[in-house]
Amino acid sequence: MKLAVLGSGSKGNCSYIEIGGKKILVDVGYSVKKIREKLLTIDQNLEDIDAIFITHDHGDHMKSVSTLSRRQNIPIYIHKESLRQIQRKLGNVNTDNIVVLEDRKVFLDNVLVENFDVMHDSKHNLGYTFNYQNEKLSYVTDIGKITNIVRQNCMDSDYIAFESNYDLGMLLNGRYSWDLKNRVKSNVGHISNDEASTFLENISNNRLKEIFLLHLSEENNTPNIAYKTLEEKIDKRIKINITGQVATKLFDFKK
């Protein structure tokens, strides 16, 4: 299994996963040109992508869905409510390349992709787990509240990519309006470093090897604060990776 977070945050989101011989993108929140450029940094090409999975309908996650549906013959997996919003916002979606997620499980040959509901202020937000043989990667971004559904799906992961959006002190003392502050920390907003680290501490077990912190706020967080908040709670053997707008390297978990 391999993972590269090509970009994560309010300016755009896209991740590359290679599992069981399949090459997958999660979210396409950049222009097609930008996605191509980011893929090239890890020596990958857009034409080789086997599937795209969309978490939700906000622009920083689905910016190029419409263009990709027309220009590339890549199946785009998406919830029906998210599709409706994308069609309304972007228009001109080629539905021949759209796969509406009607079941919780999708098989790409021997790769199992499971989706589950995540609370956020979009029409329908999904988290995903990617499973092949005895390896599991969980992927959750843009989450306002950690529910039992999220806990159950992320259990027994080998690798987790999970949101750690804000430091509560920075948010409360920052320049955001109170309406926006309340939206961010609401059950349909985002989660704090403390919430994310407590969750990750509670679900970690002997299987968990690496964590990738996603969607750090540029206004209300810093990579150092997010890292240290988690480092204080998590087992020292578990590697912590911080993501942002610059693409990470391609992590090969077998090496």
CSV table of C-alpha atoms in Angstrom, one decimal, residues 95-255:
chain,number,residue,atom,x,y,z
A,95,THR,CA,-22.7,10.9,-15.8
A,96,ASP,CA,-21.3,8.1,-17.9
A,97,ASN,CA,-18.3,8.3,-15.7
A,98,ILE,CA,-20.2,8.8,-12.5
A,99,VAL,CA,-20.8,5.8,-10.1
A,100,VAL,CA,-23.4,6.7,-7.4
A,101,LEU,CA,-22.5,5.0,-4.1
A,102,GLU,CA,-25.6,3.0,-3.3
A,103,ASP,CA,-23.9,0.4,-1.1
A,104,ARG,CA,-21.5,0.8,1.8
A,105,LYS,CA,-19.0,-1.5,0.0
A,106,VAL,CA,-17.4,-1.3,-3.4
A,107,PHE,CA,-14.9,-3.8,-4.8
A,108,LEU,CA,-12.2,-2.8,-7.3
A,109,ASP,CA,-11.2,-6.4,-8.1
A,110,ASN,CA,-9.8,-7.5,-4.8
A,111,VAL,CA,-9.6,-4.1,-3.2
A,112,LEU,CA,-12.5,-3.3,-0.8
A,113,VAL,CA,-13.5,0.3,-0.4
A,114,GLU,CA,-16.0,1.0,2.3
A,115,ASN,CA,-17.8,4.3,2.9
A,116,PHE,CA,-19.4,5.7,6.0
A,117,ASP,CA,-21.2,8.9,7.1
A,118,VAL,CA,-19.3,11.8,8.5
A,119,MET,CA,-20.9,14.9,10.1
A,120,HIS,CA,-20.1,18.2,8.2
A,121,ASP,CA,-22.1,21.0,6.8
A,122,SER,CA,-22.3,19.6,3.3
A,123,LYS,CA,-25.2,17.7,1.8
A,124,HIS,CA,-23.6,14.4,2.5
A,125,ASN,CA,-20.0,13.8,3.7
A,126,LEU,CA,-18.3,10.4,3.5
A,127,GLY,CA,-15.2,8.8,5.1
A,128,TYR,CA,-13.6,5.8,3.5
A,129,THR,CA,-11.6,2.8,4.4
A,130,PHE,CA,-9.4,1.0,1.8
A,131,ASN,CA,-8.7,-2.7,2.4
A,132,TYR,CA,-6.5,-5.2,0.7
A,133,GLN,CA,-5.5,-8.5,2.1
A,134,ASN,CA,-4.5,-7.7,5.7
A,135,GLU,CA,-3.9,-4.0,5.3
A,136,LYS,CA,-6.4,-1.1,6.1
A,137,LEU,CA,-6.2,2.6,5.5
A,138,SER,CA,-8.9,4.9,6.9
A,139,TYR,CA,-9.5,8.4,5.5
A,140,VAL,CA,-11.5,11.0,7.2
A,141,THR,CA,-11.5,14.8,6.5
A,142,ASP,CA,-13.9,17.7,7.2
A,143,ILE,CA,-15.5,16.3,10.3
A,144,GLY,CA,-17.4,18.2,13.0
A,145,LYS,CA,-18.1,15.4,15.4
A,146,ILE,CA,-16.6,12.0,16.1
A,147,THR,CA,-19.5,9.5,16.1
A,148,ASN,CA,-19.7,5.8,16.9
A,149,ILE,CA,-19.9,5.2,13.2
A,150,VAL,CA,-16.6,6.9,12.6
A,151,ARG,CA,-15.0,5.0,15.6
A,152,GLN,CA,-16.3,1.6,14.3
A,153,ASN,CA,-15.0,2.2,10.8
A,154,CYS,CA,-11.6,3.4,11.8
A,155,MET,CA,-10.9,0.6,14.3
A,156,ASP,CA,-8.1,-1.8,13.4
A,157,SER,CA,-6.5,0.5,10.9
A,158,ASP,CA,-2.9,0.1,9.9
A,159,TYR,CA,-2.8,3.7,8.6
A,160,ILE,CA,-5.1,6.6,9.3
A,161,ALA,CA,-5.4,9.9,7.5
A,162,PHE,CA,-7.6,12.1,9.8
A,163,GLU,CA,-8.5,15.8,10.2
A,164,SER,CA,-6.9,17.9,12.8
A,165,ASN,CA,-8.2,21.3,11.8
A,166,TYR,CA,-7.6,23.9,14.6
A,167,ASP,CA,-6.1,24.7,17.9
A,168,LEU,CA,-9.0,25.9,20.1
A,169,GLY,CA,-7.0,28.7,21.7
A,170,MET,CA,-6.0,30.1,18.3
A,171,LEU,CA,-9.5,29.8,17.0
A,172,LEU,CA,-11.1,31.6,20.0
A,173,ASN,CA,-8.5,34.4,20.1
A,174,GLY,CA,-8.2,34.7,16.3
A,175,ARG,CA,-9.7,37.2,13.9
A,176,TYR,CA,-12.7,35.1,12.7
A,177,SER,CA,-16.1,36.5,13.5
A,178,TRP,CA,-18.0,34.7,16.3
A,179,ASP,CA,-20.4,33.3,13.8
A,180,LEU,CA,-17.6,31.7,11.9
A,181,LYS,CA,-15.8,30.5,15.1
A,182,ASN,CA,-19.0,28.8,16.2
A,183,ARG,CA,-19.5,27.2,12.8
A,184,VAL,CA,-15.9,25.8,12.8
A,185,LYS,CA,-16.3,24.2,16.3
A,186,SER,CA,-19.8,23.0,15.8
A,187,ASN,CA,-20.9,19.4,15.2
A,188,VAL,CA,-21.0,20.1,11.5
A,189,GLY,CA,-17.8,22.1,11.3
A,190,HIS,CA,-14.3,20.8,12.0
A,191,ILE,CA,-12.5,19.1,14.9
A,192,SER,CA,-9.7,20.4,17.0
A,193,ASN,CA,-6.3,19.0,17.6
A,194,ASP,CA,-7.3,17.9,21.0
A,195,GLU,CA,-10.4,16.1,19.7
A,196,ALA,CA,-8.4,14.4,16.9
A,197,SER,CA,-5.6,13.3,19.2
A,198,THR,CA,-7.9,11.9,21.9
A,199,PHE,CA,-9.8,10.0,19.2
A,200,LEU,CA,-6.6,8.6,17.7
A,201,GLU,CA,-5.2,7.7,21.1
A,202,ASN,CA,-8.4,5.8,22.0
A,203,ILE,CA,-8.6,3.8,18.8
A,204,SER,CA,-4.9,3.0,18.4
A,205,ASN,CA,-3.8,-0.6,18.9
A,206,ASN,CA,-0.8,-2.7,17.8
A,207,ARG,CA,-1.9,-2.5,14.2
A,208,LEU,CA,-1.7,1.2,13.8
A,209,LYS,CA,1.6,2.2,12.3
A,210,GLU,CA,1.3,5.7,10.8
A,211,ILE,CA,-1.0,8.7,11.1
A,212,PHE,CA,-1.5,11.5,8.6
A,213,LEU,CA,-3.0,14.7,9.9
A,214,LEU,CA,-5.3,16.4,7.4
A,215,HIS,CA,-6.9,19.8,6.7
A,216,LEU,CA,-4.9,21.9,9.1
A,217,SER,CA,-6.2,25.5,9.2
A,218,GLU,CA,-3.7,28.0,8.1
A,219,GLU,CA,-5.4,30.6,10.3
A,220,ASN,CA,-6.1,28.7,13.5
A,221,ASN,CA,-3.4,26.0,13.6
A,222,THR,CA,0.3,25.3,13.0
A,223,PRO,CA,2.0,22.1,11.9
A,224,ASN,CA,4.0,22.2,15.1
A,225,ILE,CA,1.0,22.6,17.4
A,226,ALA,CA,-0.9,19.8,15.7
A,227,TYR,CA,2.1,17.5,15.8
A,228,LYS,CA,2.9,18.1,19.5
A,229,THR,CA,-0.7,17.7,20.5
A,230,LEU,CA,-0.9,14.3,19.0
A,231,GLU,CA,2.7,13.3,20.0
A,232,GLU,CA,1.8,13.8,23.7
A,233,LYS,CA,-1.0,11.3,23.5
A,234,ILE,CA,0.0,8.6,21.0
A,235,ASP,CA,2.3,5.7,21.3
A,236,LYS,CA,5.9,6.7,20.4
A,237,ARG,CA,6.2,3.8,17.9
A,238,ILE,CA,3.4,5.3,15.7
A,239,LYS,CA,4.8,7.7,13.1
A,240,ILE,CA,3.0,11.1,12.7
A,241,ASN,CA,2.9,12.9,9.3
A,242,ILE,CA,1.7,16.5,8.8
A,243,THR,CA,0.1,17.5,5.5
A,244,GLY,CA,-0.6,20.8,3.8
A,245,GLN,CA,-0.8,22.3,0.4
A,246,VAL,CA,2.6,20.9,-0.7
A,247,ALA,CA,2.4,17.3,-1.8
A,248,THR,CA,4.0,14.8,0.5
A,249,LYS,CA,6.3,12.1,-0.8
A,250,LEU,CA,4.9,8.8,-1.8
A,251,PHE,CA,4.9,6.7,1.3
A,252,ASP,CA,5.5,3.0,0.6
A,253,PHE,CA,4.3,1.2,3.6
A,254,LYS,CA,6.1,-2.0,2.7
A,255,LYS,CA,9.5,-0.3,2.9
